[in-house]
Amino acid sequence: MKDTTRHQGKRRLLAKIVADKGITDESVLDAIRKIPRHWFMDSSFEDHAYQDKAFPIAADQTISQPYTVAFQTELLGFKKGDSILEIGTGSGYQTAVLCELGARVYSIERQQTLFKKTKNFLNKLGYRPKRLSFGDGYLGMPEYAPFDGIIVTAGAPFIPKPLLKQLKVGGRLIIPVGEGGTQIMTKITRKEVRKFEKKEYGDFRFVPLLEDKN
Ligand code: SAH
């Protein structure tokens, strides 16, 4: 795996594109400048790694668009040491961004091939999430709850109740909600044990958060 000055230059441009689209958090932009996104993609797509686009990875899944990764990460609004649960590990790129920002990361993936591949890969890169788990994201990770933040990286037809339950008071759930082609980026903040506040942030496109294991 090579990371050349040409790759690095392309990443600086990518960070600028993402910043021009409205991302202001410098630590998020730094993570984009630092992480070799081309390593997270099949080599046949390597040339596309530094366009602001989603791309196919293994098992019919996609690596999220850099702007979307940055937008969701900024919305999560966490500080170093916070515990963050990610639903949909996929390529591990978002996981790496969260690790880079100093979160204690927990992540779930339902596709076994991807789960194994990404687990080995992140380990090889030196990223150390607290836990990567193979399973159903609809259930969250009750054994490690509550979380300061939960980020869902696939389009959910509805907001899974277990995820709300696993938020700390003050914690945030960032989830694209909607079936079909587009989802509405939604932020739920747990204001009090039984009080949740919802804000919406426009349309995004995600692969679906699937409900069974087959
Ligand atoms: N965060 C990833 C995005 C991958 S796309 C990245 O940065 O590359 C969404 C991922 O969610 C896919 O890998 C898909 O297999 C996974 N997924 C879909 N339904 C799921 C479920 N119910 N539980 C856990 N993961 C799921």
Short mmCIF file of C-alpha atoms and ligand atoms in Angstrom, two decimals:
data_model
loop_
_atom_site.label_atom_id
_atom_site.label_comp_id
_atom_site.label_asym_id
_atom_site.label_seq_id
_atom_site.Cartn_x
_atom_site.Cartn_y
_atom_site.Cartn_z
CA MET A 1 0.00 0.00 0.00
CA LYS A 2 1.55 3.23 -1.18
CA ASP A 3 0.75 6.77 -0.16
CA THR A 4 2.54 9.16 -2.48
CA THR A 5 2.84 12.94 -2.41
CA ARG A 6 0.40 12.90 -5.33
CA HIS A 7 -2.18 11.11 -3.14
CA GLN A 8 -1.52 13.58 -0.34
CA GLY A 9 -1.98 16.52 -2.68
CA LYS A 10 -5.27 15.08 -3.89
CA ARG A 11 -6.43 14.74 -0.29
CA ARG A 12 -5.66 18.39 0.41
CA LEU A 13 -7.84 19.29 -2.57
CA LEU A 14 -10.57 16.93 -1.36
CA ALA A 15 -10.53 18.58 2.07
CA LYS A 16 -10.91 21.93 0.33
CA ILE A 17 -13.90 20.68 -1.69
CA VAL A 18 -15.52 19.38 1.51
CA ALA A 19 -14.79 22.67 3.31
CA ASP A 20 -16.29 24.64 0.39
CA LYS A 21 -19.48 22.59 0.83
CA GLY A 22 -19.78 23.90 4.38
CA ILE A 23 -17.72 21.71 6.72
CA THR A 24 -15.87 23.96 9.15
CA ASP A 25 -14.54 21.55 11.81
CA GLU A 26 -10.76 21.64 11.25
CA SER A 27 -10.17 18.34 13.01
CA VAL A 28 -12.57 16.62 10.59
CA LEU A 29 -10.82 18.26 7.62
CA ASP A 30 -7.45 17.19 9.06
CA ALA A 31 -8.67 13.58 9.24
CA ILE A 32 -9.59 13.77 5.52
CA ARG A 33 -6.13 15.17 4.75
CA LYS A 34 -4.47 12.43 6.75
CA ILE A 35 -6.30 9.16 6.02
CA PRO A 36 -5.35 7.46 2.71
CA ARG A 37 -8.90 6.90 1.46
CA HIS A 38 -7.58 5.04 -1.59
CA TRP A 39 -6.49 2.21 0.70
CA PHE A 40 -10.12 1.65 1.66
CA MET A 41 -11.22 1.06 -1.93
CA ASP A 42 -10.63 -1.65 -4.52
CA SER A 43 -7.52 -0.80 -6.50
CA SER A 44 -9.64 -0.60 -9.67
CA PHE A 45 -11.34 2.47 -8.20
CA GLU A 46 -8.21 4.00 -6.78
CA ASP A 47 -8.22 6.87 -9.24
CA HIS A 48 -11.62 7.91 -7.93
CA ALA A 49 -10.67 7.85 -4.25
CA TYR A 50 -10.22 11.60 -4.00
CA GLN A 51 -13.38 12.65 -5.74
CA ASP A 52 -16.16 13.65 -3.41
CA LYS A 53 -18.23 10.59 -4.30
CA ALA A 54 -19.43 7.32 -2.83
CA PHE A 55 -17.97 4.19 -4.44
CA PRO A 56 -18.63 0.45 -4.48
CA ILE A 57 -16.64 -1.74 -2.10
CA ALA A 58 -17.02 -5.50 -1.48
CA ALA A 59 -20.36 -7.30 -1.01
CA ASP A 60 -22.48 -4.75 -2.92
CA GLN A 61 -21.80 -2.03 -0.39
CA THR A 62 -20.37 1.46 -0.71
CA ILE A 63 -17.78 3.64 0.94
CA SER A 64 -19.66 6.81 1.94
CA GLN A 65 -19.02 10.08 0.14
CA PRO A 66 -16.33 12.13 1.96
CA TYR A 67 -18.68 15.09 2.40
CA THR A 68 -21.28 12.80 3.98
CA VAL A 69 -18.69 11.30 6.34
CA ALA A 70 -17.57 14.80 7.32
CA PHE A 71 -21.14 16.06 7.71
CA GLN A 72 -22.21 13.17 9.96
CA THR A 73 -19.01 13.41 11.99
CA GLU A 74 -19.45 17.15 12.50
CA LEU A 75 -23.10 16.66 13.52
CA LEU A 76 -22.07 14.03 16.09
CA GLY A 77 -20.11 16.80 17.81
CA PHE A 78 -18.02 14.72 20.19
CA LYS A 79 -14.81 15.27 22.08
CA LYS A 80 -11.75 13.04 22.56
CA GLY A 81 -12.47 10.02 24.70
CA ASP A 82 -16.23 10.01 24.01
CA SER A 83 -17.70 6.62 23.20
CA ILE A 84 -19.23 6.42 19.76
CA LEU A 85 -21.20 3.56 18.24
CA GLU A 86 -21.16 3.22 14.47
CA ILE A 87 -23.75 1.12 12.63
CA GLY A 88 -22.40 -0.17 9.28
CA THR A 89 -18.62 -0.54 9.47
CA GLY A 90 -18.37 -1.14 5.72
CA SER A 91 -14.95 -0.17 4.40
CA GLY A 92 -13.91 1.18 7.80
CA TYR A 93 -13.24 4.69 6.48
CA GLN A 94 -15.74 6.37 8.82
CA THR A 95 -14.40 4.18 11.64
CA ALA A 96 -10.89 5.45 10.90
CA VAL A 97 -12.10 9.07 10.93
CA LEU A 98 -13.69 8.55 14.35
CA CYS A 99 -10.52 6.87 15.69
CA GLU A 100 -8.39 9.67 14.26
CA LEU A 101 -10.51 12.19 16.21
CA GLY A 102 -9.87 10.33 19.45
CA ALA A 103 -13.26 8.67 19.95
CA ARG A 104 -13.59 5.31 21.67
CA VAL A 105 -15.18 3.54 18.73
CA TYR A 106 -17.60 0.61 18.65
CA SER A 107 -18.82 -0.51 15.25
CA ILE A 108 -21.21 -3.15 13.90
CA GLU A 109 -21.34 -4.74 10.44
CA ARG A 110 -23.85 -7.34 9.27
CA GLN A 111 -21.92 -8.68 6.26
CA GLN A 112 -19.47 -11.27 7.48
CA THR A 113 -17.00 -10.96 4.59
CA LEU A 114 -16.78 -7.22 5.00
CA PHE A 115 -16.60 -7.50 8.77
CA LYS A 116 -13.58 -9.81 8.61
CA LYS A 117 -11.83 -7.91 5.86
CA THR A 118 -12.24 -4.52 7.52
CA LYS A 119 -11.30 -5.80 10.96
CA ASN A 120 -7.96 -7.09 9.65
CA PHE A 121 -7.41 -4.02 7.56
CA LEU A 122 -7.99 -1.46 10.35
CA ASN A 123 -5.70 -3.47 12.56
CA LYS A 124 -3.02 -3.42 9.88
CA LEU A 125 -3.32 0.38 9.62
CA GLY A 126 -2.91 0.70 13.37
CA TYR A 127 -6.44 1.90 14.15
CA ARG A 128 -7.69 0.46 17.40
CA PRO A 129 -11.46 0.66 17.75
CA LYS A 130 -12.65 -0.59 21.15
CA ARG A 131 -14.79 -3.19 19.47
CA LEU A 132 -15.76 -4.31 15.97
CA SER A 133 -18.69 -6.63 15.99
CA PHE A 134 -20.45 -8.83 13.45
CA GLY A 135 -24.18 -8.51 13.96
CA ASP A 136 -27.38 -6.59 13.50
CA GLY A 137 -27.08 -2.85 13.94
CA TYR A 138 -30.80 -2.49 14.67
CA LEU A 139 -30.00 -3.92 18.10
CA GLY A 140 -27.06 -1.62 18.84
CA MET A 141 -24.49 -2.84 21.37
CA PRO A 142 -26.32 -2.94 24.71
CA GLU A 143 -23.35 -4.51 26.50
CA TYR A 144 -21.27 -1.34 25.89
CA ALA A 145 -24.05 1.26 26.21
CA PRO A 146 -24.67 4.07 26.96
CA PHE A 147 -22.88 6.01 24.21
CA ASP A 148 -22.11 9.70 23.80
CA GLY A 149 -23.00 9.36 20.15
CA ILE A 150 -24.36 6.87 17.64
CA ILE A 151 -23.82 7.22 13.91
CA VAL A 152 -25.78 5.15 11.40
CA THR A 153 -24.11 4.92 7.99
CA ALA A 154 -26.93 3.17 6.09
CA GLY A 155 -30.44 4.43 5.29
CA ALA A 156 -32.89 3.38 8.01
CA PRO A 157 -36.61 2.93 7.24
CA PHE A 158 -37.33 4.01 10.83
CA ILE A 159 -35.43 4.95 13.98
CA PRO A 160 -34.60 1.75 15.88
CA LYS A 161 -35.75 1.99 19.52
CA PRO A 162 -32.70 0.16 20.96
CA LEU A 163 -30.45 2.92 19.59
CA LEU A 164 -32.43 5.61 21.41
CA LYS A 165 -32.21 3.57 24.59
CA GLN A 166 -28.42 3.27 24.28
CA LEU A 167 -27.80 7.05 24.21
CA LYS A 168 -26.52 8.86 27.28
CA VAL A 169 -28.56 11.85 28.41
CA GLY A 170 -27.02 14.60 26.26
CA GLY A 171 -26.00 11.99 23.65
CA ARG A 172 -26.73 12.32 19.92
CA LEU A 173 -27.95 9.84 17.30
CA ILE A 174 -27.15 10.76 13.69
CA ILE A 175 -29.25 8.69 11.33
CA PRO A 176 -30.36 9.01 7.70
CA VAL A 177 -34.05 8.13 7.75
CA GLY A 178 -36.12 7.02 4.77
CA GLU A 179 -36.75 4.19 2.35
CA GLY A 180 -35.93 4.23 -1.36
CA GLY A 181 -33.55 6.61 -3.09
CA THR A 182 -33.12 9.35 -0.52
CA GLN A 183 -32.98 9.73 3.21
CA ILE A 184 -33.30 12.73 5.50
CA MET A 185 -30.28 13.24 7.72
CA THR A 186 -31.70 13.32 11.22
CA LYS A 187 -30.17 14.22 14.57
CA ILE A 188 -31.86 13.03 17.73
CA THR A 189 -30.57 14.46 21.01
CA ARG A 190 -31.47 12.80 24.27
CA LYS A 191 -32.30 15.87 26.36
CA GLU A 192 -33.57 13.96 29.39
CA VAL A 193 -34.17 10.28 30.09
CA ARG A 194 -37.57 10.48 28.41
CA LYS A 195 -37.15 13.58 26.28
CA PHE A 196 -35.70 13.44 22.77
CA GLU A 197 -35.25 16.37 20.40
CA LYS A 198 -35.27 15.85 16.64
CA LYS A 199 -33.64 18.02 13.97
CA GLU A 200 -33.47 17.38 10.23
CA TYR A 201 -30.66 18.30 7.85
CA GLY A 202 -31.76 17.63 4.28
CA ASP A 203 -31.47 14.82 1.77
CA PHE A 204 -28.68 12.25 1.45
CA ARG A 205 -28.32 8.91 -0.33
CA PHE A 206 -27.33 5.70 1.43
CA VAL A 207 -27.46 1.95 0.87
CA PRO A 208 -30.23 0.47 3.01
CA LEU A 209 -29.92 -0.57 6.63
CA LEU A 210 -31.07 -4.15 6.17
CA GLU A 211 -33.39 -5.85 8.57
CA ASP A 212 -32.47 -9.50 8.28
CA LYS A 213 -29.20 -11.37 8.13
CA ASN A 214 -29.59 -12.96 4.70
N1 SAH B 1 -19.32 3.51 7.26
C1 SAH B 1 -19.12 2.87 5.98
C2 SAH B 1 -20.36 2.96 5.12
C3 SAH B 1 -20.67 1.64 4.50
S1 SAH B 1 -22.21 1.49 3.68
C4 SAH B 1 -17.91 3.44 5.26
O1 SAH B 1 -17.38 4.47 5.69
O2 SAH B 1 -17.45 2.85 4.31
C5 SAH B 1 -23.26 0.85 4.95
C6 SAH B 1 -22.85 -0.43 5.63
O3 SAH B 1 -23.92 -0.81 6.51
C7 SAH B 1 -22.65 -1.62 4.70
O4 SAH B 1 -21.38 -2.17 4.91
C8 SAH B 1 -23.75 -2.61 5.11
O5 SAH B 1 -23.38 -3.98 5.00
C9 SAH B 1 -24.01 -2.21 6.56
N2 SAH B 1 -25.31 -2.60 7.08
C10 SAH B 1 -26.51 -2.64 6.43
N3 SAH B 1 -27.48 -3.05 7.27
C11 SAH B 1 -26.90 -3.28 8.47
C12 SAH B 1 -27.38 -3.74 9.75
N4 SAH B 1 -28.66 -4.04 9.95
N5 SAH B 1 -26.47 -3.84 10.76
C13 SAH B 1 -25.15 -3.53 10.58
N6 SAH B 1 -24.65 -3.10 9.41
C14 SAH B 1 -25.51 -2.99 8.36
#
